[in-house]
């Protein structure tokens, strides 16, 4: 199982209950197997980690821990421990479980650690970006504010990679080029 997902055996052992409850594993005859969602995640991880993370984010968009994190962080950032305590309230007394949830939420691109070290929502979680048609004119795209333009270019790159038949070599994004 750890080989299929590309995750350390110890991580799988520690998190098998969580992964089972959240649709990635299913109990078999004295063993666990990947669900179709777990298999898809494993396939995506082998091809493109970013796509796998986006898939997991979508899969867990309405999970209780995602909605709890959004509820806490929407008004303002909190440190990871405060978020962990909020997530396990009424579920567990072990802060480690909450910290594992925070880690998974980070991996699934729901939360991220801000420059100040506090957890914030990934912006798309707060307000989904307006959908852009592939038929948008180049003038409309180039007229976007700089940050939004870079986000759109990153989104197009992600979509193009996801639709390509084989993994593409890593490229630098417009966002990476601005820092070079």
Short mmCIF file of N, CA and C in Angstrom, two decimals:
data_model
loop_
_atom_site.label_atom_id
_atom_site.label_comp_id
_atom_site.label_asym_id
_atom_site.label_seq_id
_atom_site.Cartn_x
_atom_site.Cartn_y
_atom_site.Cartn_z
N UNK A 1 0.83 -1.18 0.00
CA UNK A 1 0.00 0.00 0.00
C UNK A 1 0.88 1.25 0.00
N UNK A 2 1.90 1.25 0.83
CA UNK A 2 2.77 2.42 0.90
C UNK A 2 3.49 2.62 -0.44
N UNK A 3 3.87 1.54 -1.10
CA UNK A 3 4.51 1.67 -2.41
C UNK A 3 3.56 2.26 -3.43
N UNK A 4 2.31 1.81 -3.43
CA UNK A 4 1.32 2.30 -4.39
C UNK A 4 1.09 3.80 -4.23
N UNK A 5 1.05 4.27 -3.00
CA UNK A 5 0.79 5.69 -2.75
C UNK A 5 2.06 6.53 -2.71
N UNK A 6 3.22 5.86 -2.60
CA UNK A 6 4.45 6.62 -2.50
C UNK A 6 4.59 7.33 -1.17
N UNK A 7 4.05 6.70 -0.13
CA UNK A 7 4.08 7.27 1.22
C UNK A 7 4.80 6.26 2.13
N UNK A 8 5.54 6.75 3.09
CA UNK A 8 6.28 5.88 4.00
C UNK A 8 5.35 4.90 4.71
N UNK A 9 5.84 3.68 4.93
CA UNK A 9 5.06 2.64 5.58
C UNK A 9 4.56 3.09 6.96
N UNK A 10 5.39 3.78 7.70
CA UNK A 10 5.03 4.26 9.04
C UNK A 10 3.85 5.24 8.96
N UNK A 11 3.85 6.10 7.94
CA UNK A 11 2.75 7.05 7.76
C UNK A 11 1.45 6.32 7.50
N UNK A 12 1.52 5.29 6.66
CA UNK A 12 0.33 4.49 6.36
C UNK A 12 -0.17 3.82 7.63
N UNK A 13 0.74 3.23 8.39
CA UNK A 13 0.35 2.53 9.62
C UNK A 13 -0.31 3.49 10.60
N UNK A 14 0.24 4.68 10.73
CA UNK A 14 -0.31 5.66 11.66
C UNK A 14 -1.65 6.23 11.20
N UNK A 15 -1.86 6.27 9.89
CA UNK A 15 -3.02 6.98 9.35
C UNK A 15 -4.06 6.08 8.69
N UNK A 16 -3.93 4.75 8.83
CA UNK A 16 -4.84 3.87 8.08
C UNK A 16 -6.31 4.10 8.43
N UNK A 17 -6.62 4.38 9.68
CA UNK A 17 -8.01 4.64 10.07
C UNK A 17 -8.55 5.89 9.41
N UNK A 18 -7.76 6.93 9.43
CA UNK A 18 -8.13 8.18 8.80
C UNK A 18 -8.32 7.99 7.30
N UNK A 19 -7.38 7.30 6.66
CA UNK A 19 -7.46 7.09 5.22
C UNK A 19 -8.65 6.20 4.85
N UNK A 20 -8.99 5.28 5.71
CA UNK A 20 -10.16 4.42 5.48
C UNK A 20 -11.44 5.22 5.63
N UNK A 21 -11.53 6.01 6.68
CA UNK A 21 -12.73 6.81 6.93
C UNK A 21 -12.96 7.87 5.86
N UNK A 22 -11.91 8.25 5.16
CA UNK A 22 -12.02 9.33 4.20
C UNK A 22 -11.86 8.88 2.75
N UNK A 23 -12.20 7.61 2.52
CA UNK A 23 -12.39 7.14 1.16
C UNK A 23 -11.20 6.67 0.37
N UNK A 24 -10.03 6.50 1.00
CA UNK A 24 -8.87 6.06 0.23
C UNK A 24 -8.55 4.57 0.41
N UNK A 25 -8.88 4.02 1.55
CA UNK A 25 -8.67 2.59 1.84
C UNK A 25 -10.01 1.95 2.13
N UNK A 26 -10.06 0.63 1.94
CA UNK A 26 -11.20 -0.14 2.40
C UNK A 26 -10.68 -1.41 3.04
N UNK A 27 -11.41 -1.88 4.04
CA UNK A 27 -11.00 -3.08 4.76
C UNK A 27 -11.26 -4.30 3.89
N UNK A 28 -10.28 -5.18 3.88
CA UNK A 28 -10.42 -6.44 3.19
C UNK A 28 -10.28 -7.56 4.19
N UNK A 29 -9.94 -8.70 3.74
CA UNK A 29 -9.75 -9.87 4.61
C UNK A 29 -8.38 -9.74 5.29
N UNK A 30 -8.36 -9.23 6.49
CA UNK A 30 -7.16 -8.99 7.29
C UNK A 30 -6.15 -8.09 6.58
N UNK A 31 -6.63 -7.25 5.71
CA UNK A 31 -5.75 -6.33 4.99
C UNK A 31 -6.56 -5.12 4.55
N UNK A 32 -5.89 -4.14 4.05
CA UNK A 32 -6.54 -2.96 3.48
C UNK A 32 -6.19 -2.88 2.01
N UNK A 33 -7.12 -2.41 1.22
CA UNK A 33 -6.87 -2.20 -0.21
C UNK A 33 -7.27 -0.77 -0.56
N UNK A 34 -6.77 -0.33 -1.69
CA UNK A 34 -7.11 1.00 -2.16
C UNK A 34 -8.53 1.00 -2.73
N UNK A 35 -9.26 2.04 -2.43
CA UNK A 35 -10.57 2.24 -3.05
C UNK A 35 -10.30 2.81 -4.45
N UNK A 36 -11.32 2.92 -5.29
CA UNK A 36 -11.10 3.58 -6.59
C UNK A 36 -10.51 4.99 -6.43
N UNK A 37 -10.98 5.74 -5.43
CA UNK A 37 -10.42 7.08 -5.19
C UNK A 37 -8.96 6.98 -4.74
N UNK A 38 -8.65 6.01 -3.90
CA UNK A 38 -7.27 5.81 -3.47
C UNK A 38 -6.37 5.40 -4.61
N UNK A 39 -6.88 4.55 -5.50
CA UNK A 39 -6.12 4.12 -6.68
C UNK A 39 -5.84 5.32 -7.59
N UNK A 40 -6.86 6.16 -7.77
CA UNK A 40 -6.69 7.35 -8.61
C UNK A 40 -5.64 8.29 -8.00
N UNK A 41 -5.69 8.46 -6.69
CA UNK A 41 -4.70 9.30 -6.02
C UNK A 41 -3.30 8.73 -6.23
N UNK A 42 -3.15 7.41 -6.10
CA UNK A 42 -1.84 6.77 -6.30
C UNK A 42 -1.34 7.00 -7.73
N UNK A 43 -2.23 6.86 -8.70
CA UNK A 43 -1.84 7.09 -10.09
C UNK A 43 -1.39 8.52 -10.31
N UNK A 44 -2.15 9.45 -9.76
CA UNK A 44 -1.81 10.86 -9.93
C UNK A 44 -0.50 11.21 -9.24
N UNK A 45 -0.26 10.65 -8.05
CA UNK A 45 1.00 10.91 -7.33
C UNK A 45 2.19 10.44 -8.14
N UNK A 46 2.02 9.33 -8.87
CA UNK A 46 3.11 8.80 -9.69
C UNK A 46 3.42 9.72 -10.88
N UNK A 47 2.40 10.43 -11.36
CA UNK A 47 2.58 11.30 -12.53
C UNK A 47 2.91 12.73 -12.17
N UNK A 48 2.16 13.30 -11.22
CA UNK A 48 2.28 14.72 -10.94
C UNK A 48 1.72 15.01 -9.55
N UNK A 49 2.59 15.31 -8.63
CA UNK A 49 2.18 15.55 -7.25
C UNK A 49 1.17 16.70 -7.14
N UNK A 50 1.35 17.74 -7.93
CA UNK A 50 0.42 18.88 -7.84
C UNK A 50 -0.98 18.46 -8.24
N UNK A 51 -1.10 17.66 -9.28
CA UNK A 51 -2.41 17.19 -9.71
C UNK A 51 -3.03 16.29 -8.65
N UNK A 52 -2.21 15.45 -8.02
CA UNK A 52 -2.70 14.57 -6.95
C UNK A 52 -3.24 15.40 -5.79
N UNK A 53 -2.55 16.46 -5.45
CA UNK A 53 -2.99 17.31 -4.34
C UNK A 53 -4.31 18.00 -4.67
N UNK A 54 -4.45 18.46 -5.91
CA UNK A 54 -5.71 19.08 -6.33
C UNK A 54 -6.85 18.07 -6.32
N UNK A 55 -6.57 16.84 -6.72
CA UNK A 55 -7.57 15.78 -6.69
C UNK A 55 -8.03 15.53 -5.26
N UNK A 56 -7.09 15.42 -4.34
CA UNK A 56 -7.43 15.18 -2.93
C UNK A 56 -8.22 16.35 -2.36
N UNK A 57 -7.85 17.54 -2.73
CA UNK A 57 -8.58 18.73 -2.28
C UNK A 57 -10.04 18.66 -2.71
N UNK A 58 -10.26 18.29 -3.96
CA UNK A 58 -11.62 18.17 -4.48
C UNK A 58 -12.37 17.03 -3.79
N UNK A 59 -11.67 15.91 -3.59
CA UNK A 59 -12.28 14.74 -2.95
C UNK A 59 -12.74 15.07 -1.53
N UNK A 60 -11.95 15.85 -0.81
CA UNK A 60 -12.25 16.16 0.58
C UNK A 60 -12.89 17.53 0.78
N UNK A 61 -13.37 18.15 -0.27
CA UNK A 61 -13.93 19.50 -0.18
C UNK A 61 -15.06 19.61 0.84
N UNK A 62 -15.88 18.57 0.97
CA UNK A 62 -17.00 18.65 1.92
C UNK A 62 -16.78 17.79 3.16
N UNK A 63 -15.57 17.29 3.35
CA UNK A 63 -15.27 16.48 4.55
C UNK A 63 -15.39 17.36 5.80
N UNK A 64 -15.75 16.73 6.91
CA UNK A 64 -15.96 17.49 8.14
C UNK A 64 -14.74 18.29 8.54
N UNK A 65 -13.53 17.74 8.38
CA UNK A 65 -12.33 18.45 8.81
C UNK A 65 -12.02 19.63 7.89
N UNK A 66 -12.39 19.53 6.62
CA UNK A 66 -12.21 20.66 5.71
C UNK A 66 -13.15 21.79 6.08
N UNK A 67 -14.42 21.46 6.30
CA UNK A 67 -15.38 22.51 6.65
C UNK A 67 -15.05 23.12 8.01
N UNK A 68 -14.54 22.32 8.94
CA UNK A 68 -14.14 22.86 10.25
C UNK A 68 -12.96 23.82 10.09
N UNK A 69 -11.99 23.46 9.26
CA UNK A 69 -10.83 24.34 9.04
C UNK A 69 -11.26 25.64 8.38
N UNK A 70 -12.13 25.54 7.38
CA UNK A 70 -12.61 26.74 6.69
C UNK A 70 -13.36 27.64 7.68
N UNK A 71 -14.19 27.04 8.52
CA UNK A 71 -14.93 27.82 9.51
C UNK A 71 -14.03 28.58 10.47
N UNK A 72 -12.94 27.95 10.89
CA UNK A 72 -12.03 28.61 11.83
C UNK A 72 -11.16 29.66 11.14
N UNK A 73 -10.65 29.32 9.96
CA UNK A 73 -9.66 30.19 9.32
C UNK A 73 -10.24 31.27 8.42
N UNK A 74 -11.50 31.16 8.07
CA UNK A 74 -12.08 32.18 7.18
C UNK A 74 -11.94 33.58 7.78
N UNK A 75 -12.28 33.78 9.07
CA UNK A 75 -12.17 35.13 9.63
C UNK A 75 -10.71 35.60 9.78
N UNK A 76 -9.81 34.68 10.20
CA UNK A 76 -8.43 35.10 10.42
C UNK A 76 -7.52 33.87 10.57
N UNK A 77 -6.23 34.06 10.30
CA UNK A 77 -5.27 32.96 10.44
C UNK A 77 -5.11 32.52 11.90
N UNK A 78 -4.70 31.28 12.09
CA UNK A 78 -4.39 30.73 13.42
C UNK A 78 -3.12 29.89 13.28
N UNK A 79 -2.44 29.68 14.40
CA UNK A 79 -1.27 28.81 14.31
C UNK A 79 -1.74 27.35 14.16
N UNK A 80 -0.82 26.48 13.76
CA UNK A 80 -1.16 25.09 13.47
C UNK A 80 -1.73 24.38 14.70
N UNK A 81 -1.21 24.69 15.88
CA UNK A 81 -1.70 24.04 17.09
C UNK A 81 -3.15 24.44 17.38
N UNK A 82 -3.48 25.71 17.22
CA UNK A 82 -4.86 26.15 17.44
C UNK A 82 -5.80 25.49 16.43
N UNK A 83 -5.36 25.37 15.18
CA UNK A 83 -6.18 24.70 14.18
C UNK A 83 -6.34 23.22 14.54
N UNK A 84 -5.26 22.58 14.96
CA UNK A 84 -5.31 21.17 15.36
C UNK A 84 -6.28 20.97 16.52
N UNK A 85 -6.20 21.82 17.53
CA UNK A 85 -7.11 21.72 18.68
C UNK A 85 -8.56 21.90 18.26
N UNK A 86 -8.80 22.81 17.34
CA UNK A 86 -10.15 23.04 16.84
C UNK A 86 -10.67 21.80 16.11
N UNK A 87 -9.81 21.17 15.33
CA UNK A 87 -10.22 20.02 14.53
C UNK A 87 -10.53 18.79 15.39
N UNK A 88 -9.83 18.61 16.50
CA UNK A 88 -10.04 17.40 17.30
C UNK A 88 -11.02 17.60 18.44
N UNK A 89 -11.51 18.81 18.62
CA UNK A 89 -12.45 19.09 19.71
C UNK A 89 -13.62 18.12 19.62
N UNK A 90 -13.84 17.36 20.68
CA UNK A 90 -14.93 16.39 20.74
C UNK A 90 -14.64 15.08 20.04
N UNK A 91 -13.47 14.96 19.41
CA UNK A 91 -13.13 13.75 18.67
C UNK A 91 -11.99 13.00 19.37
N UNK A 92 -11.00 13.73 19.84
CA UNK A 92 -9.83 13.11 20.44
C UNK A 92 -9.19 14.08 21.42
N UNK A 93 -8.38 13.55 22.30
CA UNK A 93 -7.62 14.40 23.23
C UNK A 93 -6.15 14.49 22.81
N UNK A 94 -5.79 13.73 21.79
CA UNK A 94 -4.39 13.68 21.34
C UNK A 94 -4.14 14.75 20.29
N UNK A 95 -3.35 15.75 20.63
CA UNK A 95 -3.04 16.85 19.72
C UNK A 95 -2.37 16.33 18.45
N UNK A 96 -1.66 15.21 18.54
CA UNK A 96 -1.00 14.64 17.37
C UNK A 96 -2.00 14.35 16.25
N UNK A 97 -3.18 13.88 16.64
CA UNK A 97 -4.21 13.59 15.63
C UNK A 97 -4.63 14.86 14.90
N UNK A 98 -4.78 15.92 15.65
CA UNK A 98 -5.13 17.19 15.03
C UNK A 98 -4.02 17.71 14.13
N UNK A 99 -2.77 17.54 14.58
CA UNK A 99 -1.64 17.97 13.77
C UNK A 99 -1.54 17.15 12.48
N UNK A 100 -1.89 15.86 12.56
CA UNK A 100 -1.94 15.04 11.34
C UNK A 100 -2.99 15.58 10.39
N UNK A 101 -4.14 15.97 10.91
CA UNK A 101 -5.19 16.56 10.07
C UNK A 101 -4.70 17.85 9.41
N UNK A 102 -4.00 18.67 10.16
CA UNK A 102 -3.45 19.90 9.60
C UNK A 102 -2.48 19.57 8.47
N UNK A 103 -1.65 18.56 8.69
CA UNK A 103 -0.69 18.15 7.65
C UNK A 103 -1.43 17.70 6.38
N UNK A 104 -2.47 16.88 6.55
CA UNK A 104 -3.24 16.41 5.40
C UNK A 104 -3.94 17.57 4.71
N UNK A 105 -4.45 18.53 5.48
CA UNK A 105 -5.10 19.69 4.87
C UNK A 105 -4.09 20.54 4.09
N UNK A 106 -2.87 20.60 4.59
CA UNK A 106 -1.82 21.29 3.84
C UNK A 106 -1.52 20.54 2.55
N UNK A 107 -1.38 19.23 2.65
CA UNK A 107 -1.09 18.43 1.46
C UNK A 107 -2.21 18.58 0.43
N UNK A 108 -3.45 18.63 0.88
CA UNK A 108 -4.60 18.72 -0.02
C UNK A 108 -4.88 20.15 -0.47
N UNK A 109 -3.97 21.07 -0.19
CA UNK A 109 -4.07 22.46 -0.63
C UNK A 109 -5.32 23.17 -0.12
N UNK A 110 -5.72 22.83 1.08
CA UNK A 110 -6.84 23.52 1.73
C UNK A 110 -6.29 24.64 2.59
N UNK A 111 -5.20 24.37 3.31
CA UNK A 111 -4.55 25.38 4.15
C UNK A 111 -3.08 25.45 3.79
N UNK A 112 -2.47 26.55 4.18
CA UNK A 112 -1.02 26.68 4.01
C UNK A 112 -0.47 27.54 5.13
N UNK A 113 0.79 27.36 5.37
CA UNK A 113 1.45 28.16 6.41
C UNK A 113 1.85 29.48 5.79
N UNK A 114 1.38 30.56 6.38
CA UNK A 114 1.68 31.90 5.88
C UNK A 114 3.10 32.32 6.24
N UNK A 115 3.49 33.46 5.72
CA UNK A 115 4.83 33.99 6.00
C UNK A 115 5.05 34.22 7.49
N UNK A 116 3.97 34.47 8.22
CA UNK A 116 4.08 34.70 9.66
C UNK A 116 4.03 33.40 10.45
N UNK A 117 3.97 32.25 9.76
CA UNK A 117 3.95 30.96 10.42
C UNK A 117 2.56 30.49 10.81
N UNK A 118 1.56 31.32 10.57
CA UNK A 118 0.19 30.93 10.93
C UNK A 118 -0.50 30.31 9.72
N UNK A 119 -1.46 29.46 10.00
CA UNK A 119 -2.18 28.76 8.95
C UNK A 119 -3.24 29.67 8.36
N UNK A 120 -3.33 29.68 7.05
CA UNK A 120 -4.34 30.43 6.33
C UNK A 120 -5.01 29.50 5.34
N UNK A 121 -6.16 29.89 4.85
CA UNK A 121 -6.82 29.12 3.81
C UNK A 121 -6.14 29.40 2.49
N UNK A 122 -6.05 28.38 1.66
CA UNK A 122 -5.61 28.61 0.29
C UNK A 122 -6.73 29.42 -0.34
N UNK A 123 -6.39 30.46 -1.01
CA UNK A 123 -7.37 31.45 -1.47
C UNK A 123 -8.54 30.85 -2.24
N UNK A 124 -8.29 29.87 -3.08
CA UNK A 124 -9.36 29.28 -3.85
C UNK A 124 -10.40 28.60 -2.97
N UNK A 125 -10.02 28.21 -1.75
CA UNK A 125 -10.97 27.59 -0.84
C UNK A 125 -11.97 28.62 -0.35
N UNK A 126 -11.51 29.85 -0.14
CA UNK A 126 -12.40 30.90 0.34
C UNK A 126 -13.41 31.31 -0.73
N UNK A 127 -12.92 31.63 -1.90
CA UNK A 127 -13.79 32.04 -2.98
C UNK A 127 -13.29 31.39 -4.26
N UNK A 128 -14.04 30.46 -4.80
CA UNK A 128 -13.59 29.82 -6.03
C UNK A 128 -13.41 30.87 -7.13
N UNK A 129 -12.34 30.73 -7.91
CA UNK A 129 -12.13 31.71 -8.97
C UNK A 129 -13.23 31.59 -10.02
N UNK A 130 -13.59 32.69 -10.65
CA UNK A 130 -14.61 32.60 -11.69
C UNK A 130 -14.07 31.73 -12.81
N UNK A 131 -14.94 30.90 -13.37
CA UNK A 131 -14.47 30.01 -14.42
C UNK A 131 -14.18 30.83 -15.67
N UNK A 132 -13.11 30.47 -16.31
CA UNK A 132 -12.73 31.13 -17.55
C UNK A 132 -12.91 30.14 -18.67
N UNK A 133 -13.55 30.56 -19.69
CA UNK A 133 -13.74 29.71 -20.86
C UNK A 133 -12.42 29.63 -21.61
N UNK A 134 -12.19 28.52 -22.28
CA UNK A 134 -11.00 28.40 -23.11
C UNK A 134 -11.11 29.31 -24.35
N UNK A 135 -12.29 29.89 -24.54
CA UNK A 135 -12.50 30.75 -25.69
C UNK A 135 -12.27 32.22 -25.34
N UNK A 136 -11.75 32.50 -24.16
CA UNK A 136 -11.47 33.87 -23.77
C UNK A 136 -10.41 34.42 -24.71
N UNK A 137 -10.57 35.68 -25.08
CA UNK A 137 -9.60 36.28 -25.99
C UNK A 137 -8.28 36.52 -25.27
N UNK A 138 -7.21 36.56 -26.04
CA UNK A 138 -5.91 36.82 -25.45
C UNK A 138 -5.86 38.22 -24.85
N UNK A 139 -6.63 39.15 -25.44
CA UNK A 139 -6.67 40.51 -24.91
C UNK A 139 -7.28 40.52 -23.51
N UNK A 140 -8.34 39.71 -23.31
CA UNK A 140 -8.98 39.66 -22.00
C UNK A 140 -8.04 39.07 -20.96
N UNK A 141 -7.29 38.05 -21.34
CA UNK A 141 -6.35 37.43 -20.41
C UNK A 141 -5.22 38.38 -20.07
N UNK A 142 -4.64 39.03 -21.09
CA UNK A 142 -3.52 39.93 -20.82
C UNK A 142 -3.95 41.19 -20.08
N UNK A 143 -5.25 41.50 -20.10
CA UNK A 143 -5.75 42.68 -19.38
C UNK A 143 -5.95 42.40 -17.88
N UNK A 144 -5.85 41.14 -17.48
CA UNK A 144 -6.03 40.81 -16.06
C UNK A 144 -4.92 41.45 -15.23
N UNK A 145 -5.21 41.74 -13.95
CA UNK A 145 -4.13 42.21 -13.05
C UNK A 145 -3.02 41.16 -13.00
N UNK A 146 -1.80 41.61 -12.79
CA UNK A 146 -0.61 40.75 -12.85
C UNK A 146 -0.77 39.44 -12.06
N UNK A 147 -1.18 39.51 -10.80
CA UNK A 147 -1.30 38.32 -9.96
C UNK A 147 -2.34 37.36 -10.52
N UNK A 148 -3.47 37.90 -10.97
CA UNK A 148 -4.54 37.06 -11.54
C UNK A 148 -4.07 36.43 -12.85
N UNK A 149 -3.33 37.19 -13.67
CA UNK A 149 -2.78 36.66 -14.91
C UNK A 149 -1.88 35.45 -14.63
N UNK A 150 -1.00 35.58 -13.62
CA UNK A 150 -0.10 34.48 -13.27
C UNK A 150 -0.90 33.26 -12.79
N UNK A 151 -1.97 33.49 -12.03
CA UNK A 151 -2.81 32.39 -11.56
C UNK A 151 -3.47 31.69 -12.74
N UNK A 152 -3.97 32.45 -13.70
CA UNK A 152 -4.62 31.85 -14.87
C UNK A 152 -3.62 31.04 -15.68
N UNK A 153 -2.42 31.56 -15.85
CA UNK A 153 -1.39 30.82 -16.60
C UNK A 153 -1.02 29.53 -15.87
N UNK A 154 -0.91 29.58 -14.53
CA UNK A 154 -0.65 28.37 -13.75
C UNK A 154 -1.78 27.37 -13.91
N UNK A 155 -3.02 27.85 -13.92
CA UNK A 155 -4.17 26.96 -14.07
C UNK A 155 -4.16 26.30 -15.44
N UNK A 156 -3.88 27.08 -16.49
CA UNK A 156 -3.81 26.50 -17.84
C UNK A 156 -2.72 25.43 -17.91
N UNK A 157 -1.58 25.71 -17.28
CA UNK A 157 -0.48 24.74 -17.28
C UNK A 157 -0.90 23.45 -16.58
N UNK A 158 -1.58 23.57 -15.44
CA UNK A 158 -2.05 22.39 -14.71
C UNK A 158 -3.04 21.59 -15.56
N UNK A 159 -3.96 22.27 -16.21
CA UNK A 159 -4.95 21.59 -17.04
C UNK A 159 -4.27 20.89 -18.21
N UNK A 160 -3.34 21.58 -18.85
CA UNK A 160 -2.63 20.99 -19.98
C UNK A 160 -1.86 19.75 -19.56
N UNK A 161 -1.19 19.81 -18.44
CA UNK A 161 -0.47 18.63 -17.93
C UNK A 161 -1.42 17.49 -17.63
N UNK A 162 -2.55 17.81 -17.02
CA UNK A 162 -3.51 16.77 -16.64
C UNK A 162 -4.09 16.09 -17.88
N UNK A 163 -4.24 16.81 -18.96
CA UNK A 163 -4.83 16.24 -20.17
C UNK A 163 -3.82 15.59 -21.09
N UNK A 164 -2.53 15.81 -20.83
CA UNK A 164 -1.51 15.23 -21.71
C UNK A 164 -1.40 13.73 -21.44
N UNK A 165 -1.12 12.93 -22.49
CA UNK A 165 -1.08 11.47 -22.34
C UNK A 165 0.09 10.97 -21.52
N UNK A 166 1.17 11.71 -21.46
CA UNK A 166 2.32 11.27 -20.67
C UNK A 166 2.82 12.44 -19.85
N UNK A 167 3.52 12.13 -18.74
CA UNK A 167 4.02 13.22 -17.90
C UNK A 167 4.98 14.11 -18.68
N UNK A 168 4.86 15.39 -18.48
CA UNK A 168 5.73 16.36 -19.13
C UNK A 168 6.89 16.70 -18.21
N UNK A 169 8.04 17.04 -18.77
CA UNK A 169 9.14 17.46 -17.90
C UNK A 169 8.74 18.72 -17.15
N UNK A 170 9.32 18.85 -15.97
CA UNK A 170 9.00 20.01 -15.13
C UNK A 170 9.38 21.29 -15.87
N UNK A 171 8.49 22.25 -15.83
CA UNK A 171 8.74 23.54 -16.44
C UNK A 171 8.62 24.59 -15.35
N UNK A 172 9.17 25.73 -15.63
CA UNK A 172 9.00 26.81 -14.67
C UNK A 172 7.72 27.54 -15.01
N UNK A 173 6.99 27.90 -13.99
CA UNK A 173 5.73 28.62 -14.18
C UNK A 173 6.04 30.10 -14.33
N UNK A 174 5.08 30.87 -14.87
CA UNK A 174 5.29 32.32 -14.94
C UNK A 174 5.60 32.91 -13.55
N UNK A 175 4.98 32.34 -12.49
CA UNK A 175 5.22 32.82 -11.13
C UNK A 175 6.68 32.57 -10.74
N UNK A 176 7.23 31.38 -11.11
CA UNK A 176 8.62 31.07 -10.78
C UNK A 176 9.57 32.00 -11.54
N UNK A 177 9.21 32.31 -12.81
CA UNK A 177 10.08 33.13 -13.62
C UNK A 177 10.18 34.55 -13.07
N UNK A 178 9.14 35.04 -12.42
CA UNK A 178 9.19 36.40 -11.90
C UNK A 178 10.19 36.52 -10.76
N UNK A 179 10.48 35.39 -10.07
CA UNK A 179 11.41 35.42 -8.95
C UNK A 179 12.83 35.08 -9.38
N UNK A 180 12.99 34.66 -10.63
CA UNK A 180 14.32 34.24 -11.11
C UNK A 180 15.21 35.45 -11.37
#
